Short mmCIF file of C-alpha atoms in Angstrom, two decimals:
data_model
loop_
_atom_site.label_atom_id
_atom_site.label_comp_id
_atom_site.label_asym_id
_atom_site.label_seq_id
_atom_site.Cartn_x
_atom_site.Cartn_y
_atom_site.Cartn_z
CA UNK A 1 -22.71 15.79 -5.18
CA UNK A 2 -20.46 15.93 -8.21
CA UNK A 3 -18.22 12.85 -8.53
CA UNK A 4 -20.23 11.00 -5.87
CA UNK A 5 -21.88 7.75 -6.96
CA UNK A 6 -23.95 7.06 -3.83
CA UNK A 7 -24.84 9.76 -1.34
CA UNK A 8 -26.63 8.84 1.88
CA UNK A 9 -28.06 11.67 3.91
CA UNK A 10 -29.52 11.68 7.45
CA UNK A 11 -30.71 8.07 7.15
CA UNK A 12 -32.82 6.51 9.88
CA UNK A 13 -34.50 3.11 9.96
CA UNK A 14 -36.72 2.00 12.81
CA UNK A 15 -38.43 -1.38 12.82
CA UNK A 16 -41.64 -1.74 14.80
CA UNK A 17 -45.30 -0.71 14.89
CA UNK A 18 -44.71 3.02 15.43
CA UNK A 19 -41.37 3.88 13.79
CA UNK A 20 -42.22 7.55 13.33
CA UNK A 21 -42.73 8.03 17.06
CA UNK A 22 -39.34 6.47 17.81
CA UNK A 23 -37.67 8.54 15.09
CA UNK A 24 -39.13 11.76 16.50
CA UNK A 25 -38.00 10.69 19.95
CA UNK A 26 -34.45 10.29 18.69
CA UNK A 27 -34.53 13.81 17.23
CA UNK A 28 -35.70 15.10 20.60
CA UNK A 29 -32.77 13.37 22.33
CA UNK A 30 -34.83 10.82 24.24
CA UNK A 31 -33.18 7.71 25.68
CA UNK A 32 -32.74 4.86 23.16
CA UNK A 33 -33.59 2.28 25.79
CA UNK A 34 -36.90 3.95 26.56
CA UNK A 35 -37.74 4.33 22.87
CA UNK A 36 -37.11 0.64 22.09
CA UNK A 37 -38.59 -1.03 25.14
CA UNK A 38 -41.85 -1.83 23.29
CA UNK A 39 -40.14 -4.06 20.67
CA UNK A 40 -38.90 -1.33 18.39
CA UNK A 41 -35.43 -1.66 16.86
CA UNK A 42 -33.33 1.32 15.82
CA UNK A 43 -31.41 -0.24 12.94
CA UNK A 44 -29.95 2.98 11.51
CA UNK A 45 -29.48 6.32 13.19
CA UNK A 46 -28.42 9.50 11.39
CA UNK A 47 -26.21 7.81 8.78
CA UNK A 48 -24.59 10.10 6.19
CA UNK A 49 -21.99 8.77 3.76
CA UNK A 50 -20.60 9.45 0.29
CA UNK A 51 -19.39 6.58 -1.89
CA UNK A 52 -17.21 7.50 -4.83
CA UNK A 53 -17.35 6.05 -8.36
CA UNK A 54 -15.13 3.03 -8.85
CA UNK A 55 -14.18 2.52 -5.21
CA UNK A 56 -14.54 -0.59 -3.07
CA UNK A 57 -16.41 0.78 -0.07
CA UNK A 58 -16.65 -1.64 2.84
CA UNK A 59 -19.46 -1.44 5.39
CA UNK A 60 -18.40 -3.41 8.42
CA UNK A 61 -19.47 -4.10 11.95
CA UNK A 62 -20.57 -6.89 14.25
CA UNK A 63 -23.99 -8.53 14.18
CA UNK A 64 -26.69 -5.94 14.83
CA UNK A 65 -24.54 -3.00 13.77
CA UNK A 66 -26.91 -2.06 10.93
CA UNK A 67 -24.61 -2.86 8.01
CA UNK A 68 -27.01 -5.16 6.13
CA UNK A 69 -29.94 -2.82 6.75
CA UNK A 70 -27.87 -0.01 5.26
CA UNK A 71 -27.08 -2.12 2.17
CA UNK A 72 -30.77 -2.86 1.67
CA UNK A 73 -31.66 0.80 1.99
CA UNK A 74 -29.08 1.61 -0.68
CA UNK A 75 -30.75 -0.66 -3.22
CA UNK A 76 -34.30 0.14 -2.12
CA UNK A 77 -35.18 -3.27 -0.66
CA UNK A 78 -35.87 -1.51 2.64
CA UNK A 79 -37.58 1.88 2.82
CA UNK A 80 -35.95 4.10 5.45
CA UNK A 81 -37.96 5.79 8.17
CA UNK A 82 -36.35 9.08 7.19
CA UNK A 83 -33.49 10.36 5.07
CA UNK A 84 -32.33 10.08 1.48
CA UNK A 85 -30.30 7.70 -0.70
CA UNK A 86 -29.06 9.30 -3.91
CA UNK A 87 -27.75 7.26 -6.83
CA UNK A 88 -26.27 9.62 -9.42
CA UNK A 89 -28.26 12.50 -7.87
CA UNK A 90 -31.57 10.59 -8.03
CA UNK A 91 -33.22 9.94 -4.67
CA UNK A 92 -34.33 6.30 -4.38
CA UNK A 93 -36.57 7.15 -1.44
CA UNK A 94 -38.72 9.36 -3.70
CA UNK A 95 -39.12 6.77 -6.47
CA UNK A 96 -42.28 4.77 -7.12
CA UNK A 97 -42.02 1.00 -7.44
CA UNK A 98 -41.64 1.08 -11.22
CA UNK A 99 -38.83 3.64 -11.10
CA UNK A 100 -37.13 1.69 -8.34
CA UNK A 101 -37.24 -1.57 -10.30
CA UNK A 102 -35.80 0.19 -13.34
CA UNK A 103 -32.96 1.70 -11.28
CA UNK A 104 -32.13 -1.69 -9.78
CA UNK A 105 -32.25 -3.32 -13.20
CA UNK A 106 -29.93 -0.81 -14.81
CA UNK A 107 -27.63 0.34 -12.05
CA UNK A 108 -27.47 -2.04 -9.08
CA UNK A 109 -26.83 -5.76 -8.64
CA UNK A 110 -26.45 -7.80 -5.47
CA UNK A 111 -24.33 -10.80 -4.51
CA UNK A 112 -25.46 -12.69 -1.42
CA UNK A 113 -23.75 -15.01 1.04
CA UNK A 114 -25.84 -18.08 0.15
CA UNK A 115 -25.08 -17.98 -3.61
CA UNK A 116 -28.80 -18.50 -4.44
CA UNK A 117 -28.14 -20.78 -7.42
CA UNK A 118 -30.85 -22.97 -8.94
CA UNK A 119 -29.65 -26.57 -8.60
CA UNK A 120 -31.56 -27.72 -11.72
CA UNK A 121 -29.96 -25.09 -13.98
CA UNK A 122 -26.44 -25.19 -15.38
CA UNK A 123 -24.01 -22.31 -14.88
CA UNK A 124 -24.99 -20.57 -18.11
CA UNK A 125 -28.70 -20.66 -17.33
CA UNK A 126 -28.12 -19.59 -13.72
CA UNK A 127 -26.16 -16.57 -14.88
CA UNK A 128 -28.70 -15.73 -17.60
CA UNK A 129 -31.75 -16.22 -15.34
CA UNK A 130 -32.17 -12.56 -14.36
CA UNK A 131 -32.12 -11.52 -18.00
CA UNK A 132 -34.65 -14.22 -18.85
CA UNK A 133 -37.23 -12.92 -16.38
CA UNK A 134 -36.66 -9.42 -17.81
CA UNK A 135 -37.76 -10.76 -21.18
CA UNK A 136 -34.38 -10.44 -22.89
CA UNK A 137 -34.27 -12.69 -25.96
CA UNK A 138 -32.27 -15.90 -25.75
CA UNK A 139 -29.36 -14.96 -27.99
CA UNK A 140 -28.70 -11.66 -26.21
CA UNK A 141 -29.00 -13.05 -22.70
CA UNK A 142 -26.69 -15.97 -23.45
CA UNK A 143 -24.16 -13.62 -25.03
CA UNK A 144 -24.18 -11.43 -21.93
CA UNK A 145 -24.09 -14.41 -19.59
CA UNK A 146 -21.21 -15.95 -21.51
CA UNK A 147 -19.22 -12.72 -21.25
CA UNK A 148 -19.86 -12.48 -17.49
CA UNK A 149 -18.79 -16.10 -17.02
CA UNK A 150 -15.51 -15.36 -18.80
CA UNK A 151 -15.00 -12.30 -16.59
CA UNK A 152 -15.06 -14.40 -13.43
CA UNK A 153 -12.79 -17.09 -14.84
CA UNK A 154 -15.35 -19.87 -15.33
CA UNK A 155 -15.06 -20.23 -19.09
CA UNK A 156 -15.33 -23.96 -19.77
CA UNK A 157 -17.65 -24.59 -16.81
CA UNK A 158 -20.84 -23.06 -18.15
CA UNK A 159 -22.57 -26.40 -18.81
CA UNK A 160 -21.82 -27.71 -15.30
CA UNK A 161 -24.39 -27.74 -12.50
CA UNK A 162 -23.97 -26.13 -9.06
CA UNK A 163 -23.33 -29.42 -7.26
CA UNK A 164 -20.35 -30.00 -9.56
CA UNK A 165 -18.69 -26.76 -8.42
CA UNK A 166 -16.67 -25.84 -5.33
CA UNK A 167 -17.99 -23.17 -2.97
CA UNK A 168 -15.69 -20.56 -4.46
CA UNK A 169 -16.80 -21.44 -7.98
CA UNK A 170 -20.45 -21.23 -6.97
CA UNK A 171 -19.85 -17.76 -5.56
CA UNK A 172 -18.17 -16.75 -8.81
CA UNK A 173 -21.35 -17.83 -10.59
CA UNK A 174 -23.25 -15.51 -8.24
CA UNK A 175 -20.90 -12.66 -9.13
CA UNK A 176 -21.25 -13.43 -12.86
CA UNK A 177 -25.03 -13.31 -12.55
CA UNK A 178 -24.75 -9.90 -10.88
CA UNK A 179 -22.55 -8.66 -13.71
CA UNK A 180 -24.83 -9.64 -16.61
CA UNK A 181 -26.60 -6.26 -16.56
CA UNK A 182 -23.27 -4.45 -16.45
CA UNK A 183 -24.40 -2.57 -13.32
CA UNK A 184 -22.67 0.58 -12.09
CA UNK A 185 -22.95 -0.58 -8.49
CA UNK A 186 -22.29 -4.06 -7.10
CA UNK A 187 -23.51 -4.70 -3.55
CA UNK A 188 -21.91 -7.76 -1.93
CA UNK A 189 -23.57 -8.74 1.35
CA UNK A 190 -21.25 -11.04 3.35
CA UNK A 191 -20.52 -12.60 -0.04
CA UNK A 192 -17.54 -14.70 1.11
CA UNK A 193 -18.57 -15.43 4.71
CA UNK A 194 -19.80 -18.96 4.01
CA UNK A 195 -16.56 -20.05 2.32
CA UNK A 196 -13.68 -21.96 3.87
CA UNK A 197 -10.79 -19.66 4.90
CA UNK A 198 -8.47 -20.67 2.05
CA UNK A 199 -11.20 -20.34 -0.59
CA UNK A 200 -12.30 -17.09 1.00
CA UNK A 201 -8.80 -15.68 0.66
CA UNK A 202 -8.68 -16.76 -2.98
CA UNK A 203 -12.02 -15.09 -3.66
CA UNK A 204 -10.82 -11.85 -2.06
CA UNK A 205 -7.81 -11.93 -4.38
CA UNK A 206 -10.10 -12.69 -7.33
CA UNK A 207 -12.31 -9.71 -6.47
CA UNK A 208 -9.31 -7.38 -6.22
CA UNK A 209 -8.07 -8.51 -9.62
CA UNK A 210 -11.56 -8.38 -11.15
CA UNK A 211 -12.08 -4.85 -9.83
CA UNK A 212 -8.79 -3.77 -11.39
CA UNK A 213 -10.43 -4.50 -14.76
CA UNK A 214 -14.11 -3.72 -14.03
CA UNK A 215 -13.70 -0.53 -12.00
CA UNK A 216 -17.25 -0.87 -10.63
CA UNK A 217 -18.50 0.89 -7.53
CA UNK A 218 -18.52 -2.00 -5.05
CA UNK A 219 -20.27 -1.83 -1.69
CA UNK A 220 -18.99 -4.78 0.33
CA UNK A 221 -20.62 -5.84 3.61
CA UNK A 222 -18.57 -7.81 6.12
CA UNK A 223 -18.01 -8.39 9.83
CA UNK A 224 -14.36 -9.38 9.22
CA UNK A 225 -11.82 -6.59 9.73
CA UNK A 226 -9.03 -8.48 7.94
CA UNK A 227 -11.29 -8.84 4.89
CA UNK A 228 -12.32 -5.19 5.04
CA UNK A 229 -8.71 -4.02 5.18
CA UNK A 230 -7.61 -6.33 2.39
CA UNK A 231 -10.18 -5.33 -0.21
CA UNK A 232 -11.50 -1.90 0.82
CA UNK A 233 -10.43 1.45 -0.56
CA UNK A 234 -12.36 2.95 2.34
CA UNK A 235 -14.16 1.43 5.31
CA UNK A 236 -17.07 2.57 7.42
CA UNK A 237 -17.20 0.97 10.86
CA UNK A 238 -20.71 0.79 12.34
CA UNK A 239 -22.08 0.09 15.82
CA UNK A 240 -25.71 0.11 16.99
CA UNK A 241 -26.86 1.60 13.68
CA UNK A 242 -24.45 4.53 13.85
CA UNK A 243 -21.36 5.43 11.85
CA UNK A 244 -18.39 5.33 14.20
CA UNK A 245 -15.57 6.00 11.75
CA UNK A 246 -15.01 6.31 8.01
CA UNK A 247 -11.61 6.19 6.36
CA UNK A 248 -8.91 4.14 4.71
CA UNK A 249 -7.62 1.08 6.52
CA UNK A 250 -4.58 3.11 7.51
CA UNK A 251 -6.80 5.88 8.96
CA UNK A 252 -8.71 3.39 11.07
CA UNK A 253 -5.68 1.38 12.22
CA UNK A 254 -3.46 4.35 13.00
CA UNK A 255 -6.05 6.89 14.17
CA UNK A 256 -9.01 5.05 15.74
CA UNK A 257 -11.89 7.41 16.44
CA UNK A 258 -12.69 6.09 19.91
CA UNK A 259 -12.09 3.24 22.36
CA UNK A 260 -14.51 0.97 20.52
CA UNK A 261 -12.53 1.25 17.29
CA UNK A 262 -9.26 0.98 19.22
CA UNK A 263 -10.37 -2.34 20.74
CA UNK A 264 -11.64 -3.49 17.37
CA UNK A 265 -8.25 -3.07 15.71
CA UNK A 266 -5.82 -3.72 18.56
CA UNK A 267 -4.98 -7.30 17.57
CA UNK A 268 -4.28 -6.55 13.92
CA UNK A 269 -0.65 -7.10 12.87
CA UNK A 270 -0.10 -3.99 10.78
CA UNK A 271 2.82 -5.49 8.88
CA UNK A 272 0.45 -8.18 7.58
CA UNK A 273 -2.20 -5.65 6.66
CA UNK A 274 -0.51 -2.58 5.22
CA UNK A 275 0.69 -2.82 1.66
CA UNK A 276 3.53 -1.15 -0.17
CA UNK A 277 1.10 1.32 -1.74
CA UNK A 278 0.11 2.60 1.70
CA UNK A 279 3.64 3.55 2.78
CA UNK A 280 5.41 4.26 -0.50
CA UNK A 281 6.41 7.80 -1.44
CA UNK A 282 7.52 9.50 -4.62
CA UNK A 283 11.20 8.98 -5.33
CA UNK A 284 13.35 11.91 -4.21
CA UNK A 285 14.79 11.93 -7.73
CA UNK A 286 14.82 9.80 -10.87
CA UNK A 287 17.41 9.68 -13.63
CA UNK A 288 16.53 9.53 -17.31
CA UNK A 289 18.14 6.80 -19.39
CA UNK A 290 19.27 9.44 -21.89
CA UNK A 291 21.15 11.55 -19.32
CA UNK A 292 24.94 11.56 -19.34
CA UNK A 293 26.89 10.38 -16.27
CA UNK A 294 27.86 13.93 -15.21
CA UNK A 295 24.23 15.03 -15.16
CA UNK A 296 23.20 12.05 -13.10
CA UNK A 297 26.06 12.64 -10.64
CA UNK A 298 24.83 16.21 -10.13
CA UNK A 299 21.35 14.81 -9.40
CA UNK A 300 22.77 12.34 -6.88
CA UNK A 301 24.88 14.99 -5.15
CA UNK A 302 22.05 17.55 -5.02
CA UNK A 303 19.76 15.03 -3.30
CA UNK A 304 22.47 13.35 -1.17
CA UNK A 305 21.72 9.91 -2.59
CA UNK A 306 23.80 6.74 -2.71
CA UNK A 307 21.82 5.32 -5.64
CA UNK A 308 19.14 6.38 -8.09
CA UNK A 309 16.51 4.60 -10.17
CA UNK A 310 16.70 5.12 -13.92
CA UNK A 311 13.57 5.36 -16.10
CA UNK A 312 12.78 6.04 -19.73
CA UNK A 313 10.50 8.76 -21.10
CA UNK A 314 7.43 6.64 -20.22
CA UNK A 315 8.52 6.24 -16.59
CA UNK A 316 9.35 2.55 -17.17
CA UNK A 317 12.06 1.36 -14.80
CA UNK A 318 15.34 0.62 -16.60
CA UNK A 319 17.56 -0.23 -13.65
CA UNK A 320 19.45 1.14 -10.64
CA UNK A 321 22.61 3.25 -10.68
CA UNK A 322 24.82 3.36 -7.61
CA UNK A 323 27.15 6.25 -6.85
CA UNK A 324 30.30 4.17 -7.41
CA UNK A 325 29.04 3.05 -10.84
CA UNK A 326 28.46 6.66 -11.92
CA UNK A 327 31.95 7.57 -10.73
CA UNK A 328 33.33 4.73 -12.85
CA UNK A 329 31.32 5.89 -15.88
CA UNK A 330 32.73 9.41 -15.51
CA UNK A 331 36.30 8.13 -15.16
CA UNK A 332 35.81 6.09 -18.34
CA UNK A 333 34.39 9.11 -20.21
CA UNK A 334 31.19 7.15 -20.98
CA UNK A 335 28.52 9.06 -22.93
CA UNK A 336 25.61 6.93 -21.70
CA UNK A 337 24.98 4.85 -18.62
CA UNK A 338 23.32 1.74 -20.07
CA UNK A 339 26.16 -0.68 -19.35
CA UNK A 340 26.47 0.58 -15.75
CA UNK A 341 22.87 -0.17 -14.84
CA UNK A 342 22.33 -2.78 -12.12
CA UNK A 343 19.30 -5.06 -11.94
CA UNK A 344 20.15 -6.65 -8.59
CA UNK A 345 17.64 -4.72 -6.51
CA UNK A 346 14.20 -5.39 -5.03
CA UNK A 347 11.10 -4.32 -6.91
CA UNK A 348 7.55 -5.33 -6.00
CA UNK A 349 3.94 -4.56 -6.92
CA UNK A 350 1.99 -2.09 -4.83
CA UNK A 351 -0.27 -4.72 -3.21
CA UNK A 352 2.61 -6.57 -1.51
CA UNK A 353 2.17 -6.62 2.27
CA UNK A 354 4.84 -4.93 4.33
CA UNK A 355 5.77 -8.15 6.09
CA UNK A 356 7.27 -9.43 2.83
CA UNK A 357 9.47 -6.31 2.55
CA UNK A 358 11.07 -6.49 6.00
CA UNK A 359 13.86 -8.93 5.07
CA UNK A 360 15.11 -7.09 1.96
CA UNK A 361 14.96 -3.79 3.85
CA UNK A 362 16.88 -5.28 6.77
CA UNK A 363 19.59 -6.59 4.45
CA UNK A 364 20.09 -3.43 2.41
CA UNK A 365 20.02 0.34 2.80
CA UNK A 366 18.73 0.73 -0.75
CA UNK A 367 15.12 1.65 -1.49
CA UNK A 368 12.63 -0.86 -2.82
CA UNK A 369 11.01 0.11 -6.11
CA UNK A 370 7.21 -0.18 -6.30
CA UNK A 371 6.20 -0.86 -9.88
CA UNK A 372 3.06 -1.34 -11.96
CA UNK A 373 2.29 -4.34 -14.16
CA UNK A 374 3.95 -2.38 -17.00
CA UNK A 375 7.11 -1.96 -14.86
CA UNK A 376 6.47 1.77 -14.42
CA UNK A 377 7.80 3.11 -11.16
CA UNK A 378 5.00 4.17 -8.80
CA UNK A 379 7.02 4.95 -5.70
CA UNK A 380 9.74 3.78 -3.34
CA UNK A 381 9.88 2.32 0.15
CA UNK A 382 12.76 2.61 2.62
CA UNK A 383 13.03 1.40 6.22
CA UNK A 384 12.04 4.71 7.79
CA UNK A 385 8.75 4.83 5.87
CA UNK A 386 7.60 1.60 7.47
CA UNK A 387 8.60 2.73 10.94
CA UNK A 388 6.85 6.08 10.53
CA UNK A 389 3.69 4.33 9.31
CA UNK A 390 3.65 1.93 12.24
CA UNK A 391 3.92 4.73 14.79
CA UNK A 392 1.56 7.08 12.95
CA UNK A 393 4.22 9.50 11.82
CA UNK A 394 4.63 11.35 8.58
CA UNK A 395 2.33 10.26 5.78
#
């Protein structure tokens, strides 16, 4: 299980008076309806998953799919009927209560839908509360709480009380409280479901940006496919306690595992969901800013290009060179191409949705440059890439 943060193996959870009997019946292939007719509930059935370090892993499904039960098995709040949950190769299901508390304290934090803030405590004390009950001294817990508050963008609000905050701000307090222990794993159970749509969208954006810095392993529970696609590196879709499909949003949208998944995703507008990072490809060729015009023309001819992006030795985008500009540079016996560079081209960040790229692609045959925050070129997008992605063609 090298490079796996959370490994779930053969997990079953049956609620009721005789869960073992139902579990054994499932192994024998008996009918689920017969096994549950005496008020037993099969919440999880044969679930096996691997969650990688630093990824946002979304568990999604409709009510009763087993997603919240799975989350609570992962942090040991619910003991499974059978199976294992490994955190860094340690099986939570084999731990005693003391070991389990220690693992939760050091490695796992949860953020819930209802915020769970104490109305009589200010933001700082709410965030520091978990450390207080652990017996952490005042100076240390306030230092950690203060740092977590800054992380979620609430610096300046720490002396306010919950009723003075918006719903989104209250949820950020909940996230800050979960971060005070600097956990490896953050479990967010329907964390944004109670928020208004606009605030919910803002919080999703905040989480994406926060994760870019934190790089935690985040397990996010939701029933909302749009939310899952927006924030998830990978998604597991559950139904009746079973795993139906695991994959990236593109995997699930373009290659649904069965009719249930197909119906689940059929109304999603893919242009509003897919981002530049999901369709971009490596540039066919790049020119170096130090190359002479003749060398760049050879590169353009070899690759049958009409234009080429120019970068420096650190892969930072310097500009675009079109074929006619290189021809001019050669005619003028230029030794470098700096003055021939053009900056009138489209460049975007990798999280831009495809819908926003359709107009520039329709108006120009030139590729769109996908760049990082440091202006390093990550890839390119041309019209055909979007078409191929929409019809499930070449990756």
